[in-house]
Amino acid sequence: STGTTFLWTLTGNVTGITLSNLPTNGSLTLTFVLTQDGTGGRTVTWPTGTKWAGGTAPTLSTAANAVDIVTLVVNRSGGSTSAVYGFLSGKAFA
């Protein structure tokens, strides 16, 4: 709730992310370092309304122990979220 970088080992599919404790105004950048567990093939469902380049969320690496980095930029005004922009910062780090 107080950080902006999150390290997650995916041990199952993530079916939803809720953004909370956001500032009232301005923008915030959130970085997710996602590591597939020893099984791999895990997926993430991003917040509804997230805008992605090309209109589609990126496909994560599926290999066991693969590491991907996804960044969300959240724009806020008057206490409400005006936009969430997502992009794949890096894929399949070894």
JSON list of C-alpha atoms in Angstrom, two decimals:
[
{"chain": "A", "resi": 1, "resn": "SER", "atom": "CA", "xyz": [0.00, 0.00, 0.00]},
{"chain": "A", "resi": 2, "resn": "THR", "atom": "CA", "xyz": [2.97, 2.36, 0.30]},
{"chain": "A", "resi": 3, "resn": "GLY", "atom": "CA", "xyz": [5.24, 1.21, -2.50]},
{"chain": "A", "resi": 4, "resn": "THR", "atom": "CA", "xyz": [5.32, 1.67, -6.23]},
{"chain": "A", "resi": 5, "resn": "THR", "atom": "CA", "xyz": [7.34, -1.41, -7.22]},
{"chain": "A", "resi": 6, "resn": "PHE", "atom": "CA", "xyz": [5.84, -4.82, -6.62]},
{"chain": "A", "resi": 7, "resn": "LEU", "atom": "CA", "xyz": [7.70, -8.13, -6.89]},
{"chain": "A", "resi": 8, "resn": "TRP", "atom": "CA", "xyz": [5.29, -10.99, -7.53]},
{"chain": "A", "resi": 9, "resn": "THR", "atom": "CA", "xyz": [5.98, -14.67, -7.99]},
{"chain": "A", "resi": 10, "resn": "LEU", "atom": "CA", "xyz": [2.98, -15.97, -9.91]},
{"chain": "A", "resi": 11, "resn": "THR", "atom": "CA", "xyz": [1.87, -19.23, -8.30]},
{"chain": "A", "resi": 12, "resn": "GLY", "atom": "CA", "xyz": [-1.54, -19.13, -9.98]},
{"chain": "A", "resi": 13, "resn": "ASN", "atom": "CA", "xyz": [-3.47, -16.96, -12.40]},
{"chain": "A", "resi": 14, "resn": "VAL", "atom": "CA", "xyz": [-4.15, -13.43, -11.12]},
{"chain": "A", "resi": 15, "resn": "THR", "atom": "CA", "xyz": [-7.79, -12.76, -11.96]},
{"chain": "A", "resi": 16, "resn": "GLY", "atom": "CA", "xyz": [-7.95, -9.13, -10.94]},
{"chain": "A", "resi": 17, "resn": "ILE", "atom": "CA", "xyz": [-5.90, -6.25, -9.57]},
{"chain": "A", "resi": 18, "resn": "THR", "atom": "CA", "xyz": [-7.47, -3.45, -7.53]},
{"chain": "A", "resi": 19, "resn": "LEU", "atom": "CA", "xyz": [-5.59, -0.17, -7.35]},
{"chain": "A", "resi": 20, "resn": "SER", "atom": "CA", "xyz": [-6.10, 1.42, -3.94]},
{"chain": "A", "resi": 21, "resn": "ASN", "atom": "CA", "xyz": [-4.53, 4.06, -1.67]},
{"chain": "A", "resi": 22, "resn": "LEU", "atom": "CA", "xyz": [-3.85, 6.24, -4.70]},
{"chain": "A", "resi": 23, "resn": "PRO", "atom": "CA", "xyz": [-3.07, 9.97, -4.40]},
{"chain": "A", "resi": 24, "resn": "THR", "atom": "CA", "xyz": [-6.00, 12.33, -4.93]},
{"chain": "A", "resi": 25, "resn": "ASN", "atom": "CA", "xyz": [-4.38, 14.26, -7.77]},
{"chain": "A", "resi": 26, "resn": "GLY", "atom": "CA", "xyz": [-1.48, 13.84, -10.14]},
{"chain": "A", "resi": 27, "resn": "SER", "atom": "CA", "xyz": [0.04, 10.72, -11.58]},
{"chain": "A", "resi": 28, "resn": "LEU", "atom": "CA", "xyz": [1.64, 7.63, -10.13]},
{"chain": "A", "resi": 29, "resn": "THR", "atom": "CA", "xyz": [3.81, 5.02, -11.83]},
{"chain": "A", "resi": 30, "resn": "LEU", "atom": "CA", "xyz": [3.48, 1.43, -10.61]},
{"chain": "A", "resi": 31, "resn": "THR", "atom": "CA", "xyz": [5.97, -1.23, -11.65]},
{"chain": "A", "resi": 32, "resn": "PHE", "atom": "CA", "xyz": [5.22, -4.95, -11.44]},
{"chain": "A", "resi": 33, "resn": "VAL", "atom": "CA", "xyz": [8.13, -7.41, -11.63]},
{"chain": "A", "resi": 34, "resn": "LEU", "atom": "CA", "xyz": [6.38, -10.69, -12.42]},
{"chain": "A", "resi": 35, "resn": "THR", "atom": "CA", "xyz": [8.17, -14.02, -12.05]},
{"chain": "A", "resi": 36, "resn": "GLN", "atom": "CA", "xyz": [6.55, -17.22, -13.24]},
{"chain": "A", "resi": 37, "resn": "ASP", "atom": "CA", "xyz": [6.83, -20.02, -10.67]},
{"chain": "A", "resi": 38, "resn": "GLY", "atom": "CA", "xyz": [8.45, -23.37, -11.49]},
{"chain": "A", "resi": 39, "resn": "THR", "atom": "CA", "xyz": [5.33, -24.41, -13.39]},
{"chain": "A", "resi": 40, "resn": "GLY", "atom": "CA", "xyz": [4.94, -21.30, -15.57]},
{"chain": "A", "resi": 41, "resn": "GLY", "atom": "CA", "xyz": [2.01, -20.47, -17.80]},
{"chain": "A", "resi": 42, "resn": "ARG", "atom": "CA", "xyz": [0.42, -18.07, -15.27]},
{"chain": "A", "resi": 43, "resn": "THR", "atom": "CA", "xyz": [-1.65, -15.12, -16.50]},
{"chain": "A", "resi": 44, "resn": "VAL", "atom": "CA", "xyz": [-2.61, -11.71, -15.10]},
{"chain": "A", "resi": 45, "resn": "THR", "atom": "CA", "xyz": [-5.89, -9.82, -15.59]},
{"chain": "A", "resi": 46, "resn": "TRP", "atom": "CA", "xyz": [-5.14, -6.09, -15.39]},
{"chain": "A", "resi": 47, "resn": "PRO", "atom": "CA", "xyz": [-7.51, -3.41, -14.03]},
{"chain": "A", "resi": 48, "resn": "THR", "atom": "CA", "xyz": [-10.58, -2.83, -16.18]},
{"chain": "A", "resi": 49, "resn": "GLY", "atom": "CA", "xyz": [-10.15, 0.14, -18.49]},
{"chain": "A", "resi": 50, "resn": "THR", "atom": "CA", "xyz": [-6.34, -0.03, -18.64]},
{"chain": "A", "resi": 51, "resn": "LYS", "atom": "CA", "xyz": [-5.24, 1.43, -21.98]},
{"chain": "A", "resi": 52, "resn": "TRP", "atom": "CA", "xyz": [-2.54, -0.53, -23.81]},
{"chain": "A", "resi": 53, "resn": "ALA", "atom": "CA", "xyz": [-0.61, 0.33, -26.95]},
{"chain": "A", "resi": 54, "resn": "GLY", "atom": "CA", "xyz": [-2.50, -1.26, -29.81]},
{"chain": "A", "resi": 55, "resn": "GLY", "atom": "CA", "xyz": [-5.49, -1.81, -27.51]},
{"chain": "A", "resi": 56, "resn": "THR", "atom": "CA", "xyz": [-4.41, -5.21, -26.15]},
{"chain": "A", "resi": 57, "resn": "ALA", "atom": "CA", "xyz": [-2.65, -6.17, -22.92]},
{"chain": "A", "resi": 58, "resn": "PRO", "atom": "CA", "xyz": [0.73, -7.82, -23.48]},
{"chain": "A", "resi": 59, "resn": "THR", "atom": "CA", "xyz": [1.13, -11.57, -23.40]},
{"chain": "A", "resi": 60, "resn": "LEU", "atom": "CA", "xyz": [3.43, -12.52, -20.52]},
{"chain": "A", "resi": 61, "resn": "SER", "atom": "CA", "xyz": [6.27, -14.98, -20.84]},
{"chain": "A", "resi": 62, "resn": "THR", "atom": "CA", "xyz": [5.03, -18.46, -19.97]},
{"chain": "A", "resi": 63, "resn": "ALA", "atom": "CA", "xyz": [8.26, -20.37, -19.32]},
{"chain": "A", "resi": 64, "resn": "ALA", "atom": "CA", "xyz": [8.97, -21.55, -15.79]},
{"chain": "A", "resi": 65, "resn": "ASN", "atom": "CA", "xyz": [10.84, -18.86, -13.81]},
{"chain": "A", "resi": 66, "resn": "ALA", "atom": "CA", "xyz": [10.51, -16.28, -16.62]},
{"chain": "A", "resi": 67, "resn": "VAL", "atom": "CA", "xyz": [10.57, -12.64, -15.49]},
{"chain": "A", "resi": 68, "resn": "ASP", "atom": "CA", "xyz": [8.56, -9.83, -17.13]},
{"chain": "A", "resi": 69, "resn": "ILE", "atom": "CA", "xyz": [8.17, -6.21, -16.05]},
{"chain": "A", "resi": 70, "resn": "VAL", "atom": "CA", "xyz": [4.91, -4.32, -16.60]},
{"chain": "A", "resi": 71, "resn": "THR", "atom": "CA", "xyz": [4.41, -0.64, -15.78]},
{"chain": "A", "resi": 72, "resn": "LEU", "atom": "CA", "xyz": [1.10, 1.14, -15.15]},
{"chain": "A", "resi": 73, "resn": "VAL", "atom": "CA", "xyz": [0.84, 4.93, -15.19]},
{"chain": "A", "resi": 74, "resn": "VAL", "atom": "CA", "xyz": [-2.22, 6.09, -13.25]},
{"chain": "A", "resi": 75, "resn": "ASN", "atom": "CA", "xyz": [-3.53, 9.63, -13.84]},
{"chain": "A", "resi": 76, "resn": "ARG", "atom": "CA", "xyz": [-5.79, 11.04, -11.12]},
{"chain": "A", "resi": 77, "resn": "SER", "atom": "CA", "xyz": [-7.81, 14.24, -10.84]},
{"chain": "A", "resi": 78, "resn": "GLY", "atom": "CA", "xyz": [-10.08, 15.26, -7.97]},
{"chain": "A", "resi": 79, "resn": "GLY", "atom": "CA", "xyz": [-9.97, 11.82, -6.38]},
{"chain": "A", "resi": 80, "resn": "SER", "atom": "CA", "xyz": [-10.99, 9.80, -9.43]},
{"chain": "A", "resi": 81, "resn": "THR", "atom": "CA", "xyz": [-8.91, 7.90, -11.95]},
{"chain": "A", "resi": 82, "resn": "SER", "atom": "CA", "xyz": [-8.95, 9.59, -15.33]},
{"chain": "A", "resi": 83, "resn": "ALA", "atom": "CA", "xyz": [-6.77, 7.01, -17.08]},
{"chain": "A", "resi": 84, "resn": "VAL", "atom": "CA", "xyz": [-4.53, 4.01, -16.52]},
{"chain": "A", "resi": 85, "resn": "TYR", "atom": "CA", "xyz": [-1.89, 3.41, -19.19]},
{"chain": "A", "resi": 86, "resn": "GLY", "atom": "CA", "xyz": [-0.03, 0.12, -19.27]},
{"chain": "A", "resi": 87, "resn": "PHE", "atom": "CA", "xyz": [3.06, -1.01, -21.09]},
{"chain": "A", "resi": 88, "resn": "LEU", "atom": "CA", "xyz": [5.43, -3.93, -21.15]},
{"chain": "A", "resi": 89, "resn": "SER", "atom": "CA", "xyz": [8.74, -2.64, -19.85]},
{"chain": "A", "resi": 90, "resn": "GLY", "atom": "CA", "xyz": [10.68, -5.84, -20.48]},
{"chain": "A", "resi": 91, "resn": "LYS", "atom": "CA", "xyz": [10.05, -9.48, -21.26]},
{"chain": "A", "resi": 92, "resn": "ALA", "atom": "CA", "xyz": [11.73, -12.82, -20.63]},
{"chain": "A", "resi": 93, "resn": "PHE", "atom": "CA", "xyz": [14.61, -11.58, -18.51]},
{"chain": "A", "resi": 94, "resn": "ALA", "atom": "CA", "xyz": [17.16, -14.32, -17.95]}
]
